[in-house]
Amino acid sequence: MIKTIDSIQYHVWSDALHARELARQTESEWDRGAYVRWTIQTAWAAFENVCTDALRASGLGMRFKERFDEAVVAKGLPAIDWSQGIWQQVLQVYRVRKEFVHVVPSVSHARLLTSVSEADHAIRVLRNAMMAVLDLMGLPHPAWLNDDEDHGWYGPRGAGGDTAHATVIRGGTSENDQEAIRITYILHGDEHVCEIAPPGTPHGPLLDRLVQSVIVPVEAVRAYRGSELLEERKPNLR
């Protein structure tokens, strides 16, 4: 799955999903613990960012519960009941997150070598919590909240490190026509021609289509007329 990252919240959320997948894939218990802690911390950062934007609050990071309550009351909304439901679960994740952020000598090595289940739990709870905050404010859910996938170590290049490249030639256009429109993408530093269209073809829609359809995280897409660069885009793809 290739993702178009269009917000800071989604960027951080995708980090959390990536960390969780690394935790699932690694065979090292030490690495697994690190990836799980990374998952919890970054998932919380995404949640806190959504709360900040939705409530138009600031400084929620310090004494989160108290400042969150103050922001809710300032909006004239009913107080949150932290003793049940999703809010009780949020506090549980918050305590675990603080435990890992403020590691003290009393924390054992065994506790740091935590299981993937804690990463799964944090992702599930904080996703539902972000939806609950948006519902509280009557705001729509961004599409990225439904994202629950990441390829981890095993990216689109596959185990063998190979990627196939193909070029589509439209309307009988000659590859040697210097007025033809060429659409390319940059992958791992190399440029590949993926489409050649007849002279005069608007290049914008061709780039739009490429960005929407790529199945690898390319570094850039470009449109040329002959050797003349018409446009370059660097989409936020993951």
PDB file of C-alpha atoms in Angstrom:
ATOM      1  CA  MET A   1       0.000   0.000   0.000  1.00  0.00           C
ATOM      2  CA  ILE A   2       1.427   3.367  -1.040  1.00  0.00           C
ATOM      3  CA  LYS A   3       0.265   6.282   1.060  1.00  0.00           C
ATOM      4  CA  THR A   4      -0.077   9.945   0.201  1.00  0.00           C
ATOM      5  CA  ILE A   5       0.912  11.715   3.427  1.00  0.00           C
ATOM      6  CA  ASP A   6      -1.073  14.946   3.509  1.00  0.00           C
ATOM      7  CA  SER A   7      -0.908  16.019   7.167  1.00  0.00           C
ATOM      8  CA  ILE A   8       1.440  16.025  10.154  1.00  0.00           C
ATOM      9  CA  GLN A   9      -0.971  13.768  12.027  1.00  0.00           C
ATOM     10  CA  TYR A  10      -0.915  11.173   9.250  1.00  0.00           C
ATOM     11  CA  HIS A  11       2.869  11.393   8.988  1.00  0.00           C
ATOM     12  CA  VAL A  12       3.233  10.535  12.674  1.00  0.00           C
ATOM     13  CA  TRP A  13       0.477   7.906  12.553  1.00  0.00           C
ATOM     14  CA  SER A  14       2.209   6.190   9.639  1.00  0.00           C
ATOM     15  CA  ASP A  15       5.409   6.171  11.736  1.00  0.00           C
ATOM     16  CA  ALA A  16       3.499   4.328  14.464  1.00  0.00           C
ATOM     17  CA  LEU A  17       2.146   1.760  12.002  1.00  0.00           C
ATOM     18  CA  HIS A  18       5.631   1.277  10.577  1.00  0.00           C
ATOM     19  CA  ALA A  19       7.114   0.749  14.037  1.00  0.00           C
ATOM     20  CA  ARG A  20       4.418  -1.786  14.906  1.00  0.00           C
ATOM     21  CA  GLU A  21       5.100  -3.754  11.715  1.00  0.00           C
ATOM     22  CA  LEU A  22       8.836  -3.787  12.452  1.00  0.00           C
ATOM     23  CA  ALA A  23       8.000  -5.155  15.906  1.00  0.00           C
ATOM     24  CA  ARG A  24       5.965  -7.916  14.274  1.00  0.00           C
ATOM     25  CA  GLN A  25       8.691  -8.847  11.802  1.00  0.00           C
ATOM     26  CA  THR A  26      11.844  -8.790  13.913  1.00  0.00           C
ATOM     27  CA  GLU A  27      13.194 -11.943  15.538  1.00  0.00           C
ATOM     28  CA  SER A  28      15.188  -9.977  18.123  1.00  0.00           C
ATOM     29  CA  GLU A  29      13.419  -9.423  21.432  1.00  0.00           C
ATOM     30  CA  TRP A  30      15.577  -6.366  22.047  1.00  0.00           C
ATOM     31  CA  ASP A  31      14.574  -4.788  18.749  1.00  0.00           C
ATOM     32  CA  ARG A  32      10.965  -5.786  19.330  1.00  0.00           C
ATOM     33  CA  GLY A  33      10.899  -3.934  22.626  1.00  0.00           C
ATOM     34  CA  ALA A  34      12.347  -0.822  21.020  1.00  0.00           C
ATOM     35  CA  TYR A  35       9.839  -0.920  18.156  1.00  0.00           C
ATOM     36  CA  VAL A  36       6.903  -1.419  20.527  1.00  0.00           C
ATOM     37  CA  ARG A  37       7.974   1.566  22.635  1.00  0.00           C
ATOM     38  CA  TRP A  38       8.381   3.614  19.460  1.00  0.00           C
ATOM     39  CA  THR A  39       4.874   2.574  18.373  1.00  0.00           C
ATOM     40  CA  ILE A  40       3.286   3.679  21.620  1.00  0.00           C
ATOM     41  CA  GLN A  41       5.082   7.007  21.746  1.00  0.00           C
ATOM     42  CA  THR A  42       4.405   7.980  18.136  1.00  0.00           C
ATOM     43  CA  ALA A  43       0.782   6.801  18.212  1.00  0.00           C
ATOM     44  CA  TRP A  44       0.302   8.962  21.298  1.00  0.00           C
ATOM     45  CA  ALA A  45       1.909  11.918  19.502  1.00  0.00           C
ATOM     46  CA  ALA A  46      -0.603  11.545  16.647  1.00  0.00           C
ATOM     47  CA  PHE A  47      -3.468  11.356  19.156  1.00  0.00           C
ATOM     48  CA  GLU A  48      -2.243  14.412  21.044  1.00  0.00           C
ATOM     49  CA  ASN A  49      -1.876  16.350  17.792  1.00  0.00           C
ATOM     50  CA  VAL A  50      -5.451  15.522  16.763  1.00  0.00           C
ATOM     51  CA  CYS A  51      -6.692  16.615  20.203  1.00  0.00           C
ATOM     52  CA  THR A  52      -4.774  19.885  19.930  1.00  0.00           C
ATOM     53  CA  ASP A  53      -6.253  20.681  16.515  1.00  0.00           C
ATOM     54  CA  ALA A  54      -9.802  19.535  17.283  1.00  0.00           C
ATOM     55  CA  LEU A  55     -10.040  21.400  20.613  1.00  0.00           C
ATOM     56  CA  ARG A  56      -7.900  24.325  19.427  1.00  0.00           C
ATOM     57  CA  ALA A  57      -5.902  23.855  22.597  1.00  0.00           C
ATOM     58  CA  SER A  58      -2.211  24.126  23.411  1.00  0.00           C
ATOM     59  CA  GLY A  59       0.219  22.594  25.864  1.00  0.00           C
ATOM     60  CA  LEU A  60      -1.673  19.320  26.232  1.00  0.00           C
ATOM     61  CA  GLY A  61       1.561  17.378  26.583  1.00  0.00           C
ATOM     62  CA  MET A  62       2.090  18.416  30.203  1.00  0.00           C
ATOM     63  CA  ARG A  63      -0.536  17.043  32.611  1.00  0.00           C
ATOM     64  CA  PHE A  64      -2.536  15.787  29.652  1.00  0.00           C
ATOM     65  CA  LYS A  65      -5.703  14.696  31.469  1.00  0.00           C
ATOM     66  CA  GLU A  66      -6.134  17.960  33.367  1.00  0.00           C
ATOM     67  CA  ARG A  67      -5.432  20.158  30.348  1.00  0.00           C
ATOM     68  CA  PHE A  68      -7.625  18.052  28.101  1.00  0.00           C
ATOM     69  CA  ASP A  69     -10.482  18.435  30.609  1.00  0.00           C
ATOM     70  CA  GLU A  70      -9.933  22.202  30.728  1.00  0.00           C
ATOM     71  CA  ALA A  71     -10.039  22.418  26.926  1.00  0.00           C
ATOM     72  CA  VAL A  72     -13.294  20.399  26.791  1.00  0.00           C
ATOM     73  CA  VAL A  73     -14.961  22.582  29.426  1.00  0.00           C
ATOM     74  CA  ALA A  74     -13.776  25.731  27.625  1.00  0.00           C
ATOM     75  CA  LYS A  75     -15.729  24.518  24.581  1.00  0.00           C
ATOM     76  CA  GLY A  76     -18.884  24.218  26.668  1.00  0.00           C
ATOM     77  CA  LEU A  77     -18.940  20.435  26.283  1.00  0.00           C
ATOM     78  CA  PRO A  78     -19.830  17.804  28.909  1.00  0.00           C
ATOM     79  CA  ALA A  79     -16.908  16.627  31.027  1.00  0.00           C
ATOM     80  CA  ILE A  80     -15.212  13.387  30.036  1.00  0.00           C
ATOM     81  CA  ASP A  81     -15.775  10.342  32.248  1.00  0.00           C
ATOM     82  CA  TRP A  82     -12.297   8.824  32.520  1.00  0.00           C
ATOM     83  CA  SER A  83     -13.522   5.869  34.560  1.00  0.00           C
ATOM     84  CA  GLN A  84     -15.040   3.923  31.687  1.00  0.00           C
ATOM     85  CA  GLY A  85     -15.054   3.168  27.980  1.00  0.00           C
ATOM     86  CA  ILE A  86     -12.515   4.543  25.547  1.00  0.00           C
ATOM     87  CA  TRP A  87     -11.357   7.244  27.964  1.00  0.00           C
ATOM     88  CA  GLN A  88     -10.390   4.693  30.601  1.00  0.00           C
ATOM     89  CA  GLN A  89      -8.405   2.848  27.924  1.00  0.00           C
ATOM     90  CA  VAL A  90      -6.702   6.098  26.891  1.00  0.00           C
ATOM     91  CA  LEU A  91      -5.491   6.615  30.455  1.00  0.00           C
ATOM     92  CA  GLN A  92      -4.093   3.075  30.471  1.00  0.00           C
ATOM     93  CA  VAL A  93      -2.089   3.768  27.299  1.00  0.00           C
ATOM     94  CA  TYR A  94      -1.021   7.138  28.736  1.00  0.00           C
ATOM     95  CA  ARG A  95       0.411   5.457  31.834  1.00  0.00           C
ATOM     96  CA  VAL A  96       2.328   2.915  29.735  1.00  0.00           C
ATOM     97  CA  ARG A  97       3.644   5.680  27.509  1.00  0.00           C
ATOM     98  CA  LYS A  98       4.873   7.663  30.548  1.00  0.00           C
ATOM     99  CA  GLU A  99       6.475   4.509  31.925  1.00  0.00           C
ATOM    100  CA  PHE A 100       8.519   4.119  28.739  1.00  0.00           C
ATOM    101  CA  VAL A 101       9.299   7.818  28.284  1.00  0.00           C
ATOM    102  CA  HIS A 102      10.456   8.326  31.870  1.00  0.00           C
ATOM    103  CA  VAL A 103      12.408   5.137  32.362  1.00  0.00           C
ATOM    104  CA  VAL A 104      13.606   4.828  35.959  1.00  0.00           C
ATOM    105  CA  PRO A 105      15.983   2.308  37.573  1.00  0.00           C
ATOM    106  CA  SER A 106      13.029   0.333  38.952  1.00  0.00           C
ATOM    107  CA  VAL A 107      11.931  -0.595  35.415  1.00  0.00           C
ATOM    108  CA  SER A 108      13.215  -4.082  34.636  1.00  0.00           C
ATOM    109  CA  HIS A 109      14.838  -5.311  31.446  1.00  0.00           C
ATOM    110  CA  ALA A 110      11.914  -7.699  31.085  1.00  0.00           C
ATOM    111  CA  ARG A 111       9.484  -4.755  31.075  1.00  0.00           C
ATOM    112  CA  LEU A 112      11.445  -3.034  28.297  1.00  0.00           C
ATOM    113  CA  LEU A 113      11.353  -6.236  26.245  1.00  0.00           C
ATOM    114  CA  THR A 114       7.615  -5.825  25.902  1.00  0.00           C
ATOM    115  CA  SER A 115       5.357  -7.795  23.552  1.00  0.00           C
ATOM    116  CA  VAL A 116       3.787  -6.747  20.263  1.00  0.00           C
ATOM    117  CA  SER A 117       0.366  -6.973  21.902  1.00  0.00           C
ATOM    118  CA  GLU A 118       1.050  -3.668  23.650  1.00  0.00           C
ATOM    119  CA  ALA A 119       1.710  -1.995  20.295  1.00  0.00           C
ATOM    120  CA  ASP A 120      -1.496  -3.482  18.862  1.00  0.00           C
ATOM    121  CA  HIS A 121      -3.435  -2.293  21.907  1.00  0.00           C
ATOM    122  CA  ALA A 122      -2.084   1.261  21.695  1.00  0.00           C
ATOM    123  CA  ILE A 123      -2.864   1.540  17.989  1.00  0.00           C
ATOM    124  CA  ARG A 124      -6.404   0.250  18.471  1.00  0.00           C
ATOM    125  CA  VAL A 125      -7.189   2.419  21.499  1.00  0.00           C
ATOM    126  CA  LEU A 126      -5.696   5.631  20.152  1.00  0.00           C
ATOM    127  CA  ARG A 127      -7.380   5.229  16.761  1.00  0.00           C
ATOM    128  CA  ASN A 128     -10.744   4.942  18.525  1.00  0.00           C
ATOM    129  CA  ALA A 129      -9.828   7.815  20.821  1.00  0.00           C
ATOM    130  CA  MET A 130      -9.044  10.133  17.897  1.00  0.00           C
ATOM    131  CA  MET A 131     -12.421   9.272  16.394  1.00  0.00           C
ATOM    132  CA  ALA A 132     -14.082   9.968  19.753  1.00  0.00           C
ATOM    133  CA  VAL A 133     -12.433  13.390  20.032  1.00  0.00           C
ATOM    134  CA  LEU A 134     -13.503  14.324  16.507  1.00  0.00           C
ATOM    135  CA  ASP A 135     -17.051  13.092  17.226  1.00  0.00           C
ATOM    136  CA  LEU A 136     -17.064  15.192  20.396  1.00  0.00           C
ATOM    137  CA  MET A 137     -16.343  18.294  18.307  1.00  0.00           C
ATOM    138  CA  GLY A 138     -18.633  17.285  15.448  1.00  0.00           C
ATOM    139  CA  LEU A 139     -15.701  17.005  13.044  1.00  0.00           C
ATOM    140  CA  PRO A 140     -15.299  14.494  10.187  1.00  0.00           C
ATOM    141  CA  HIS A 141     -12.872  11.593  10.416  1.00  0.00           C
ATOM    142  CA  PRO A 142      -9.905  11.957   8.028  1.00  0.00           C
ATOM    143  CA  ALA A 143      -9.484   8.980   5.710  1.00  0.00           C
ATOM    144  CA  TRP A 144      -6.053   8.149   7.151  1.00  0.00           C
ATOM    145  CA  LEU A 145      -7.623   7.084  10.448  1.00  0.00           C
ATOM    146  CA  ASN A 146      -8.666   3.877   8.688  1.00  0.00           C
ATOM    147  CA  ASP A 147      -5.076   3.109   7.696  1.00  0.00           C
ATOM    148  CA  ASP A 148      -3.864   0.001   9.501  1.00  0.00           C
ATOM    149  CA  GLU A 149      -1.176  -1.250   7.100  1.00  0.00           C
ATOM    150  CA  ASP A 150       2.566  -0.980   6.636  1.00  0.00           C
ATOM    151  CA  HIS A 151       5.094  -3.153   4.808  1.00  0.00           C
ATOM    152  CA  GLY A 152       7.769  -2.866   7.497  1.00  0.00           C
ATOM    153  CA  TRP A 153      11.133  -4.137   6.296  1.00  0.00           C
ATOM    154  CA  TYR A 154       9.633  -5.943   3.332  1.00  0.00           C
ATOM    155  CA  GLY A 155       8.976  -3.098   0.927  1.00  0.00           C
ATOM    156  CA  PRO A 156       7.863  -3.108  -2.685  1.00  0.00           C
ATOM    157  CA  ARG A 157      11.291  -4.187  -3.975  1.00  0.00           C
ATOM    158  CA  GLY A 158      10.707  -7.641  -2.522  1.00  0.00           C
ATOM    159  CA  ALA A 159      13.172 -10.138  -1.157  1.00  0.00           C
ATOM    160  CA  GLY A 160      15.236 -10.199  -4.328  1.00  0.00           C
ATOM    161  CA  GLY A 161      15.479  -6.419  -4.602  1.00  0.00           C
ATOM    162  CA  ASP A 162      13.960  -6.395  -8.094  1.00  0.00           C
ATOM    163  CA  THR A 163      11.330  -4.056  -9.499  1.00  0.00           C
ATOM    164  CA  ALA A 164       9.834  -4.318 -12.999  1.00  0.00           C
ATOM    165  CA  HIS A 165       9.547  -1.180 -15.165  1.00  0.00           C
ATOM    166  CA  ALA A 166       7.329  -0.761 -18.224  1.00  0.00           C
ATOM    167  CA  THR A 167       6.662   2.044 -20.699  1.00  0.00           C
ATOM    168  CA  VAL A 168       3.250   2.720 -22.232  1.00  0.00           C
ATOM    169  CA  ILE A 169       3.303   4.417 -25.644  1.00  0.00           C
ATOM    170  CA  ARG A 170       0.042   6.183 -26.472  1.00  0.00           C
ATOM    171  CA  GLY A 171      -1.553   6.679 -29.882  1.00  0.00           C
ATOM    172  CA  GLY A 172       1.260   5.246 -31.952  1.00  0.00           C
ATOM    173  CA  THR A 173       3.652   7.991 -30.818  1.00  0.00           C
ATOM    174  CA  SER A 174       7.277   7.525 -31.826  1.00  0.00           C
ATOM    175  CA  GLU A 175       9.766   7.219 -28.996  1.00  0.00           C
ATOM    176  CA  ASN A 176      12.088   9.457 -31.033  1.00  0.00           C
ATOM    177  CA  ASP A 177       9.564  12.296 -31.466  1.00  0.00           C
ATOM    178  CA  GLN A 178      11.094  15.304 -29.721  1.00  0.00           C
ATOM    179  CA  GLU A 179       7.637  16.877 -29.276  1.00  0.00           C
ATOM    180  CA  ALA A 180       6.174  13.822 -27.553  1.00  0.00           C
ATOM    181  CA  ILE A 181       5.233  14.098 -23.896  1.00  0.00           C
ATOM    182  CA  ARG A 182       7.267  11.793 -21.673  1.00  0.00           C
ATOM    183  CA  ILE A 183       6.185  10.906 -18.157  1.00  0.00           C
ATOM    184  CA  THR A 184       8.867   9.539 -15.840  1.00  0.00           C
ATOM    185  CA  TYR A 185       9.439   8.656 -12.222  1.00  0.00           C
ATOM    186  CA  ILE A 186      12.552   8.545 -10.031  1.00  0.00           C
ATOM    187  CA  LEU A 187      13.055   5.351  -8.033  1.00  0.00           C
ATOM    188  CA  HIS A 188      16.161   4.661  -5.933  1.00  0.00           C
ATOM    189  CA  GLY A 189      17.894   7.519  -7.761  1.00  0.00           C
ATOM    190  CA  ASP A 190      17.201   6.175 -11.265  1.00  0.00           C
ATOM    191  CA  GLU A 191      14.780   7.741 -13.751  1.00  0.00           C
ATOM    192  CA  HIS A 192      12.348   5.506 -15.651  1.00  0.00           C
ATOM    193  CA  VAL A 193      10.040   6.445 -18.527  1.00  0.00           C
ATOM    194  CA  CYS A 194       6.563   5.048 -17.843  1.00  0.00           C
ATOM    195  CA  GLU A 195       4.498   6.772 -20.519  1.00  0.00           C
ATOM    196  CA  ILE A 196       4.966   8.502 -23.878  1.00  0.00           C
ATOM    197  CA  ALA A 197       1.994  10.502 -25.166  1.00  0.00           C
ATOM    198  CA  PRO A 198       1.350  12.353 -28.458  1.00  0.00           C
ATOM    199  CA  PRO A 199       2.617  15.937 -28.857  1.00  0.00           C
ATOM    200  CA  GLY A 200       0.280  18.476 -27.281  1.00  0.00           C
ATOM    201  CA  THR A 201      -1.130  16.066 -24.695  1.00  0.00           C
ATOM    202  CA  PRO A 202      -1.733  17.947 -21.404  1.00  0.00           C
ATOM    203  CA  HIS A 203       0.840  16.584 -19.007  1.00  0.00           C
ATOM    204  CA  GLY A 204      -0.931  17.494 -15.748  1.00  0.00           C
ATOM    205  CA  PRO A 205      -3.556  14.733 -15.861  1.00  0.00           C
ATOM    206  CA  LEU A 206      -0.859  12.210 -16.785  1.00  0.00           C
ATOM    207  CA  LEU A 207       1.133  13.136 -13.678  1.00  0.00           C
ATOM    208  CA  ASP A 208      -2.048  13.018 -11.578  1.00  0.00           C
ATOM    209  CA  ARG A 209      -2.751   9.503 -12.812  1.00  0.00           C
ATOM    210  CA  LEU A 210       0.804   8.361 -12.154  1.00  0.00           C
ATOM    211  CA  VAL A 211       0.813   9.675  -8.581  1.00  0.00           C
ATOM    212  CA  GLN A 212      -2.485   7.906  -7.888  1.00  0.00           C
ATOM    213  CA  SER A 213      -1.399   4.601  -9.382  1.00  0.00           C
ATOM    214  CA  VAL A 214       2.242   4.061  -8.407  1.00  0.00           C
ATOM    215  CA  ILE A 215       2.806   0.938  -6.326  1.00  0.00           C
ATOM    216  CA  VAL A 216       6.297   1.876  -5.103  1.00  0.00           C
ATOM    217  CA  PRO A 217       7.360   4.941  -3.065  1.00  0.00           C
ATOM    218  CA  VAL A 218       8.958   6.994  -5.845  1.00  0.00           C
ATOM    219  CA  GLU A 219      11.074  10.057  -5.087  1.00  0.00           C
ATOM    220  CA  ALA A 220       9.656  12.243  -7.868  1.00  0.00           C
ATOM    221  CA  VAL A 221       7.529  12.217 -11.011  1.00  0.00           C
ATOM    222  CA  ARG A 222       8.348  14.336 -14.068  1.00  0.00           C
ATOM    223  CA  ALA A 223       6.860  15.439 -17.378  1.00  0.00           C
ATOM    224  CA  TYR A 224       9.003  16.314 -20.403  1.00  0.00           C
ATOM    225  CA  ARG A 225       8.475  17.604 -23.910  1.00  0.00           C
ATOM    226  CA  GLY A 226      11.388  15.972 -25.649  1.00  0.00           C
ATOM    227  CA  SER A 227      14.292  16.863 -23.355  1.00  0.00           C
ATOM    228  CA  GLU A 228      12.542  19.922 -21.874  1.00  0.00           C
ATOM    229  CA  LEU A 229      11.372  19.441 -18.303  1.00  0.00           C
ATOM    230  CA  LEU A 230       7.797  20.700 -18.039  1.00  0.00           C
ATOM    231  CA  GLU A 231       7.037  19.815 -14.435  1.00  0.00           C
ATOM    232  CA  GLU A 232       8.456  17.869 -11.507  1.00  0.00           C
ATOM    233  CA  ARG A 233       6.503  16.778  -8.480  1.00  0.00           C
ATOM    234  CA  LYS A 234       7.790  15.211  -5.269  1.00  0.00           C
ATOM    235  CA  PRO A 235       4.731  13.529  -3.829  1.00  0.00           C
ATOM    236  CA  ASN A 236       4.673  12.546  -0.165  1.00  0.00           C
ATOM    237  CA  LEU A 237       4.427   8.810  -0.712  1.00  0.00           C
ATOM    238  CA  ARG A 238       5.157   6.086   1.789  1.00  0.00           C
TER     239      ARG A 238
END
